[in-house]
Short mmCIF file of C-alpha atoms in Angstrom, two decimals:
data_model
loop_
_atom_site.label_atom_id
_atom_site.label_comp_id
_atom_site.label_asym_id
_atom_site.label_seq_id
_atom_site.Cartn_x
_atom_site.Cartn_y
_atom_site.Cartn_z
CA UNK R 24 97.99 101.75 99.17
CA UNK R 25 97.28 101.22 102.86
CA UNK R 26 100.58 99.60 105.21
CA UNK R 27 98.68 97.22 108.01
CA UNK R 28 98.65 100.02 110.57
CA UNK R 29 98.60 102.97 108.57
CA UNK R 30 97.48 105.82 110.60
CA UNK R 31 97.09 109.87 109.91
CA UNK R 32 100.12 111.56 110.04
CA UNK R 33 101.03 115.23 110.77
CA UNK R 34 101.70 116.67 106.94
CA UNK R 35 104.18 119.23 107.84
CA UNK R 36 106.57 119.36 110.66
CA UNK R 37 110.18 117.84 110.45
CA UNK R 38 109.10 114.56 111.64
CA UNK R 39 106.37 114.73 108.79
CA UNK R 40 109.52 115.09 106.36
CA UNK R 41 111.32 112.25 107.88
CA UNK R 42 108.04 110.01 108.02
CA UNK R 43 107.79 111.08 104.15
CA UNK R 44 110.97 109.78 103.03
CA UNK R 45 110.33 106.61 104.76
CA UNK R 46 106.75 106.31 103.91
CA UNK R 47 108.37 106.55 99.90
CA UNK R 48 111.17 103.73 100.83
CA UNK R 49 108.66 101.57 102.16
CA UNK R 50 110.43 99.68 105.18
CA UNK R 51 108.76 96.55 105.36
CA UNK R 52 109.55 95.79 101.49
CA UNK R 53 113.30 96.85 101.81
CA UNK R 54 113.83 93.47 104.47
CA UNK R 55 112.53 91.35 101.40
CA UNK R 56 115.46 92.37 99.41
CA UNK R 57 118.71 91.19 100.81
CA UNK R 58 117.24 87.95 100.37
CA UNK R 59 117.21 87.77 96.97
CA UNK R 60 121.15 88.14 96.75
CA UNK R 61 121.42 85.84 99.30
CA UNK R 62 119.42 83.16 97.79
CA UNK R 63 121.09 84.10 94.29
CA UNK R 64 124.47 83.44 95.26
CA UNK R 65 123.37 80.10 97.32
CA UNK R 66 122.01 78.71 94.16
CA UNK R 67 124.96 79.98 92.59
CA UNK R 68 127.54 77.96 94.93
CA UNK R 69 129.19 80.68 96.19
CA UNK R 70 132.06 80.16 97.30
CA UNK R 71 135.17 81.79 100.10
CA UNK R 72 137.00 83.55 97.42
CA UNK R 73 133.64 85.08 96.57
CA UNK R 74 131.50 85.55 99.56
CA UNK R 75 133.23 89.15 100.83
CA UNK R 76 131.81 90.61 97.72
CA UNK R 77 128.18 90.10 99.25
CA UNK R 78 128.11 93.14 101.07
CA UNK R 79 128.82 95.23 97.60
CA UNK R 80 125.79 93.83 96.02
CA UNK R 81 123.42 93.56 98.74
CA UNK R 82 124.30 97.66 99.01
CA UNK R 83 123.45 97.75 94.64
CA UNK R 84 120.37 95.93 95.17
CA UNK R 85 118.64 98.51 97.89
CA UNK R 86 120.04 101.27 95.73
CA UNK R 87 118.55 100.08 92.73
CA UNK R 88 114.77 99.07 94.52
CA UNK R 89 114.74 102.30 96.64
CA UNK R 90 115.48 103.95 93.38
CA UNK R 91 112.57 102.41 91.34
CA UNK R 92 110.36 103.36 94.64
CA UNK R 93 111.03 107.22 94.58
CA UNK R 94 110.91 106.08 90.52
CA UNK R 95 107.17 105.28 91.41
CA UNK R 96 106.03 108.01 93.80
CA UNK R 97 107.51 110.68 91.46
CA UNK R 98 105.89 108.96 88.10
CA UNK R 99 102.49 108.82 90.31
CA UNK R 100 102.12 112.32 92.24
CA UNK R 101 99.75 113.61 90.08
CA UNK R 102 97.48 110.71 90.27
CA UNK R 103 98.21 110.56 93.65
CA UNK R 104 97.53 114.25 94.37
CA UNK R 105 93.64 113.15 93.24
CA UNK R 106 93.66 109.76 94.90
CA UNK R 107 96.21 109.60 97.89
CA UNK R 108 96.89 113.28 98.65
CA UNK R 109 98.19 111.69 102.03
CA UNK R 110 101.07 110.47 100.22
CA UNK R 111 104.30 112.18 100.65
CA UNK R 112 104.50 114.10 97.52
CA UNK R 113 101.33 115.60 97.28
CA UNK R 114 100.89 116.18 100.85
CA UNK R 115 104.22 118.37 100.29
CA UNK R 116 106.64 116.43 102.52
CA UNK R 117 108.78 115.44 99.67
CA UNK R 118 109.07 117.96 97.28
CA UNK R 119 109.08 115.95 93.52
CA UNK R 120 112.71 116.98 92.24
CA UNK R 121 113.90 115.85 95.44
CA UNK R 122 112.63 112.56 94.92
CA UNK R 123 113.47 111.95 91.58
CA UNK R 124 117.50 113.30 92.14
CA UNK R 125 117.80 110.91 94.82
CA UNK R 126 116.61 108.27 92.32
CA UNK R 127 118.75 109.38 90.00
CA UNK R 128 122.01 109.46 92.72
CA UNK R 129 121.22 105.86 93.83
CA UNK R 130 121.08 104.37 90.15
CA UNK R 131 124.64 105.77 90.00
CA UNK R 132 125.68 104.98 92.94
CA UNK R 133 124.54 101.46 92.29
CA UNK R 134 126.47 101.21 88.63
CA UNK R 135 129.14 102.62 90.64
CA UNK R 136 129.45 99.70 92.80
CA UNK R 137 128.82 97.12 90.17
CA UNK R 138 132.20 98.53 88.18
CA UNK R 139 133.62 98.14 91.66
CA UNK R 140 132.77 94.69 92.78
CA UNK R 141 133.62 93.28 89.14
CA UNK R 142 136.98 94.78 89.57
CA UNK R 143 137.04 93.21 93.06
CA UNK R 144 136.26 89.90 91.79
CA UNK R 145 137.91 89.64 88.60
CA UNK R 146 141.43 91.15 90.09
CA UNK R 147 141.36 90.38 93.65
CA UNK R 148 145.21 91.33 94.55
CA UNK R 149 145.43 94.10 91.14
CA UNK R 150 143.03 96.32 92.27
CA UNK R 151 145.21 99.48 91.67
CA UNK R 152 145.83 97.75 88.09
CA UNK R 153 141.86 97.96 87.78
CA UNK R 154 141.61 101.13 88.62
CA UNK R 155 144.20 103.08 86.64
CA UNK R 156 142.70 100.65 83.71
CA UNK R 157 145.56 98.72 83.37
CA UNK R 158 145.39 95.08 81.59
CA UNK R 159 141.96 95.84 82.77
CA UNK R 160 140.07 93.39 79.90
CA UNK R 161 140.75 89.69 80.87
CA UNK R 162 140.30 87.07 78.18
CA UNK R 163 136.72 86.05 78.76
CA UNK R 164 134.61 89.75 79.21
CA UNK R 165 133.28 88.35 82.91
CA UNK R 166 131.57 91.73 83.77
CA UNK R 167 128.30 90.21 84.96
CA UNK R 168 127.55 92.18 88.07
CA UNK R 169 127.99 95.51 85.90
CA UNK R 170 125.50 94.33 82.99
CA UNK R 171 122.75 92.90 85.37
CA UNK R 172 122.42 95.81 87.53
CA UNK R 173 122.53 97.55 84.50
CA UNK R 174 119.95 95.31 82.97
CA UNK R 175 117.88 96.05 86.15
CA UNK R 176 118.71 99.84 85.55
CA UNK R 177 116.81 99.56 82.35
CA UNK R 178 113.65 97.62 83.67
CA UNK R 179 113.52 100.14 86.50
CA UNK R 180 112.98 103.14 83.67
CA UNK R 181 110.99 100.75 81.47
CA UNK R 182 108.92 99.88 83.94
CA UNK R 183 108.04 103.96 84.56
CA UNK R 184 107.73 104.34 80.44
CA UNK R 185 106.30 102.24 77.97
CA UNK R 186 105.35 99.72 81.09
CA UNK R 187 102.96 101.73 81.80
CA UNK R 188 101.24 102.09 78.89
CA UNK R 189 100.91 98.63 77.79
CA UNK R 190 98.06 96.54 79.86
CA UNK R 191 99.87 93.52 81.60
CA UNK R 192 103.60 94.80 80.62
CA UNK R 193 104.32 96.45 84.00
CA UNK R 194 103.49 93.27 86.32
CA UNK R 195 105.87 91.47 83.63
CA UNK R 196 108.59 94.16 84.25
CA UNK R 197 108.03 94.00 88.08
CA UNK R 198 108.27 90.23 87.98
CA UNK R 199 111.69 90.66 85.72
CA UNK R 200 113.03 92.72 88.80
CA UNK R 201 113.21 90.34 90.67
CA UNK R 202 114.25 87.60 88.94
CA UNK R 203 116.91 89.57 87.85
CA UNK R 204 117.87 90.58 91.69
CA UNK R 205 118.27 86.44 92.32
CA UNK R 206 120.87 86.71 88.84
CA UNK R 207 122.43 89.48 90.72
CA UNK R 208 123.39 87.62 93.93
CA UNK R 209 124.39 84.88 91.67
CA UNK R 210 126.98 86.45 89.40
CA UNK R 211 128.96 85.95 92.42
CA UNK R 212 128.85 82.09 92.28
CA UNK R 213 130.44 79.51 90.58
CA UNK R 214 126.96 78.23 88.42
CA UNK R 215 125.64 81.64 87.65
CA UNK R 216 123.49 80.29 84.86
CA UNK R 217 122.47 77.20 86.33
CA UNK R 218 119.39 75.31 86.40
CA UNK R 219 118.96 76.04 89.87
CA UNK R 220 119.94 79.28 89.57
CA UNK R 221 116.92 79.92 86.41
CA UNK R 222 114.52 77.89 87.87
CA UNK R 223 114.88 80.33 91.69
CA UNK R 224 114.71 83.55 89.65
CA UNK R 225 111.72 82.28 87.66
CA UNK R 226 109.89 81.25 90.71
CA UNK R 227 110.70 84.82 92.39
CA UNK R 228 109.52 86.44 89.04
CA UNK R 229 106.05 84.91 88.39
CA UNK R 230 105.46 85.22 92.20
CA UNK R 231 105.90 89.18 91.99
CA UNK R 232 104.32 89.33 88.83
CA UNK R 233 101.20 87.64 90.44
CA UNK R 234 101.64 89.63 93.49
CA UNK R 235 101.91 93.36 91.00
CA UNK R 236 98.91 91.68 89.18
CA UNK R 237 96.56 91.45 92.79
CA UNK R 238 97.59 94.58 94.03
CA UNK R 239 96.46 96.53 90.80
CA UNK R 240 93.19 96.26 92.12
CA UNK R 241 93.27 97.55 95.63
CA UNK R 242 89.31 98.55 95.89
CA UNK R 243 88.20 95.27 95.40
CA UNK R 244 87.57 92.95 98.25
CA UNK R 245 89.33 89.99 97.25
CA UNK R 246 91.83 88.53 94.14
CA UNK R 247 90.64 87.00 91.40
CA UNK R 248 90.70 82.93 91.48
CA UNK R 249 93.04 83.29 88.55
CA UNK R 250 95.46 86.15 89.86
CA UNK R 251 95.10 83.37 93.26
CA UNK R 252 96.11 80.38 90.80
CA UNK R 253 99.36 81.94 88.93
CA UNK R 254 100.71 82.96 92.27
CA UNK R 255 100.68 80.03 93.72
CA UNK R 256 101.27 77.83 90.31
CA UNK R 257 104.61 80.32 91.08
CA UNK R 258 105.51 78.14 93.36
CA UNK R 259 105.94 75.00 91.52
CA UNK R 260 109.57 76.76 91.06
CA UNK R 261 110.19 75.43 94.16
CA UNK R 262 109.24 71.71 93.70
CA UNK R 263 111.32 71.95 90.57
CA UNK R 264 114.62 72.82 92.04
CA UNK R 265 113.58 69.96 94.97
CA UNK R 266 113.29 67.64 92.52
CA UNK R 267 116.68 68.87 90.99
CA UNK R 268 118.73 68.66 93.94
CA UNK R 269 116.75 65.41 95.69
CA UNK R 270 113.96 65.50 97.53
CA UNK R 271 114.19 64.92 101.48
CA UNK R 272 111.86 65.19 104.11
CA UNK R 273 113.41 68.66 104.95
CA UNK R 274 112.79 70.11 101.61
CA UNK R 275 109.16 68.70 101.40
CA UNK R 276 108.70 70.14 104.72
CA UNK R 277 109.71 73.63 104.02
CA UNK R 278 108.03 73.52 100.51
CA UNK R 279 104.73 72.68 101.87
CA UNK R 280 104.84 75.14 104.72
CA UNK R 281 105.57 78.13 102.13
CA UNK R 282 102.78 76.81 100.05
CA UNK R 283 100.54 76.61 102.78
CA UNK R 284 101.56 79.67 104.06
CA UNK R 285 100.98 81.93 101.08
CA UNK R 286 97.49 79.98 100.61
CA UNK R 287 96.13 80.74 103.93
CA UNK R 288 96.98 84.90 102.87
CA UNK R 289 95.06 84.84 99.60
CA UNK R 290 92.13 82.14 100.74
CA UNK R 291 88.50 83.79 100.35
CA UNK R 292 87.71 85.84 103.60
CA UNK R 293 84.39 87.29 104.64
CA UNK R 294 84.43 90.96 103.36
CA UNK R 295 84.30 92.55 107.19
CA UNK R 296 82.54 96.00 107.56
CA UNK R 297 84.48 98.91 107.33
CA UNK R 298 87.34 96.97 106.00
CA UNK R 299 86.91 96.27 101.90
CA UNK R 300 89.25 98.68 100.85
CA UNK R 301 91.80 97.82 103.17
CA UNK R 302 91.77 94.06 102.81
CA UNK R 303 93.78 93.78 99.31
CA UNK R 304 96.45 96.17 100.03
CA UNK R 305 96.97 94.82 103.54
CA UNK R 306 96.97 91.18 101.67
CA UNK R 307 99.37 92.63 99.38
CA UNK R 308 101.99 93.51 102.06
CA UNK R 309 101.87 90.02 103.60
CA UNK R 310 102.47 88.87 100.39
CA UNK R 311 105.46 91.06 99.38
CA UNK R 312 107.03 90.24 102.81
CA UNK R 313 106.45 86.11 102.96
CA UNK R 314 108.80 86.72 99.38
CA UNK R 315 111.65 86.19 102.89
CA UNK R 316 110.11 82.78 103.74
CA UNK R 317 110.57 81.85 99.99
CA UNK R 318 114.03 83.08 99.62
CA UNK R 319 114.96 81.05 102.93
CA UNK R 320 113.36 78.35 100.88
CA UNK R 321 115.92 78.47 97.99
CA UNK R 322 118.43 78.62 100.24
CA UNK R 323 117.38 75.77 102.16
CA UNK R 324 116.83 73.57 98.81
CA UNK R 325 120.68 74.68 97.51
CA UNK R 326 121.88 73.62 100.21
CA UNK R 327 122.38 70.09 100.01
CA UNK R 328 123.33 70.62 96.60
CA UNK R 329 125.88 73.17 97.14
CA UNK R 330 128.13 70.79 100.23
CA UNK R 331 131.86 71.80 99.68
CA UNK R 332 131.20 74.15 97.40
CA UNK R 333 130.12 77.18 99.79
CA UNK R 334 126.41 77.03 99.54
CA UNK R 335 126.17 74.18 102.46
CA UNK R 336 128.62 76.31 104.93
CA UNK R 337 127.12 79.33 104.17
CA UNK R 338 123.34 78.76 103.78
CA UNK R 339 123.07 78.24 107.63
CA UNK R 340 124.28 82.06 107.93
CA UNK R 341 122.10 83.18 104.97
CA UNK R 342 119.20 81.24 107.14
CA UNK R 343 120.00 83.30 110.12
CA UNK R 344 120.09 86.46 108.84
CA UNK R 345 116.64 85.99 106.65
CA UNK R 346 114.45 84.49 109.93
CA UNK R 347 115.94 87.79 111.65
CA UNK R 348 114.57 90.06 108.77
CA UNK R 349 111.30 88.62 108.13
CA UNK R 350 110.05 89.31 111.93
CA UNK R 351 111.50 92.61 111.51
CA UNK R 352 109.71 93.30 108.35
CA UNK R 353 106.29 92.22 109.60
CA UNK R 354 107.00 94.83 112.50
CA UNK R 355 107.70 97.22 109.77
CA UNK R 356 104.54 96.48 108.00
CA UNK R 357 102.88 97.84 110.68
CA UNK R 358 103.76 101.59 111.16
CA UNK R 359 104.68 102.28 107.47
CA UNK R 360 103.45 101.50 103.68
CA UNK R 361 103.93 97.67 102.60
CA UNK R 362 102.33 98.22 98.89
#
């Protein structure tokens, strides 16, 4: 898996150690994930009482992917130390333990906060009552941040067990993630089940899936037309919440430009010298990071739908921070892994 600039790096002085870690985060992928809450909890209609409780879950969802990354690079280092020995583990930047501890840490850490932000929610002014466990079960069991993150928990170690083993299962499972990261952002919302709210994690999930499907075959010189046709048939996701909330010639607009834009990645390109084995993975991180452009997407579409609920006076924020991100991402994607 080769970033867009990926260049040699020294193996064993302090910066090497520093460049490791990051190289196992992967940078330009981490900017792709706020989005997911955001556009989660616009679907959602989130609302004032309910928008502090953000910053909580955008903190559980980086634990939780950063986890399933060292997850990855620890499940991998002995196939790595045959076909990527540059990678951090076998090179001997990370040491293996070390990785999979801090995985282990950040899965807690992440359940952690989930028990947290349901307690927030659920007894905004009886927090101590939470706490000490106090009339701490309210009539309808509401604990929906706590069971999706741990739902996500248990695709993360899936996904490194029997996902593995099964041909097809593990771009299902990576798919799931991040469907289940929009149903994270949207347990904060008012319409956490909604159509909208199915239909936006759907669209994220058979876009990754397509997306985990392409970049199992990194030494080929271009997707298959099928692998090409499910990612973007992925996108009909989009036209389906449009046609939910109302079509306008805003929405067309930005649902033709994402279309467009994720066509013009995977269209068939002349196999340049020196370049085959670099042109899939480097297609792969464009891919992972235009997953911003569709999350600003969702938002855009809930918005209409969401005026004076939350979703309309917030989605202009959401906007604002995702067309910050996605710059910063594609900077990203060129100085460290992106696949």
């Amino acid at each position: 898996m080769i970033a867009d600039g990926q260049h040699d790096r020294p193996p064993w002085t302090g910066h090497g150690v520093v460049h490791g870690w990051l190289e196992l985060i992967r940078p330009p992928n981490l900017f792709t994930v706020p989005g997911d809450v955001l556009a989660g909890a616009s679907l959602a209609r989130i609302g004032a009482d309910e928008v502090y409780l953000i910053v909580p879950v955008l903190f559980i969802s980086l634990f939780l992917y950063i986890s399933g990354l060292l997850l990855n690079d620890y499940r991998d280092r002995e196939t790595d130390r045959m076909e990527r020995p540059g990678r951090p583990i076998p090179s001997g930047r990370v040491q293996p333990q070390a990785a999979l501890a801090a995985s282990m840490v950040l899965m807690g850490l992440a359940l952690f906060l989930a028990c947290l932000a349901d307690g927030m929610r659920i007894f905004p002014h009886r927090m101590t009552d939470w706490i000490l466990l106090t009339d701490w079960m309210p009539p309808v069991f509401p604990h929906r941040i706590f069971g999706i993150t741990l739902g996500l928990v248990a695709l993360i170690v899936l996904y490194h067990g029997p996902g593995r083993m099964v041909p097809g299962l593990g771009f299902i499972i990576m798919g799931l993630c991040r469907g289940c990261n929009v149903l994270l952002g949207a347990g904060l919302g008012k319409g956490p089940l909604s159509g909208l709210v199915l239909a936006g994690a759907a669209a994220e999930a058979l876009y990754i899936a397509a997306v985990s499907a392409i970049a199992a075959h990194e030494t080929t010189a271009q997707p298959s037309a099928r692998e090409c046709f499910l990612l973007l048939a992925s996108l009909s996701g989009l036209a389906l919440i449009m046609l939910i909330t109302g079509a306008s010639v805003l929405k067309i607009g930005c649902v033709l430009f994402i279309w467009i834009w994720v066509f013009l990645i995977v269209r068939p390109q002349k196999r340049q010298r020196g370049q085959g084995d670099r042109q899939v993975p480097v297609m792969v991180g464009k891919l992972i990071r235009s997953l911003i452009l569709i999350q600003a997407g969702l938002i855009v579409l809930a918005m209409d739908h969401g005026v004076g609920s939350g979703a309309g006076s917030y989605g202009f924020f959401f906007l604002i921070v995702l067309l910050f991100l996605f710059p910063l991402s594609g900077w990203a994607g060129q100085r460290f892994y992106g696949s």
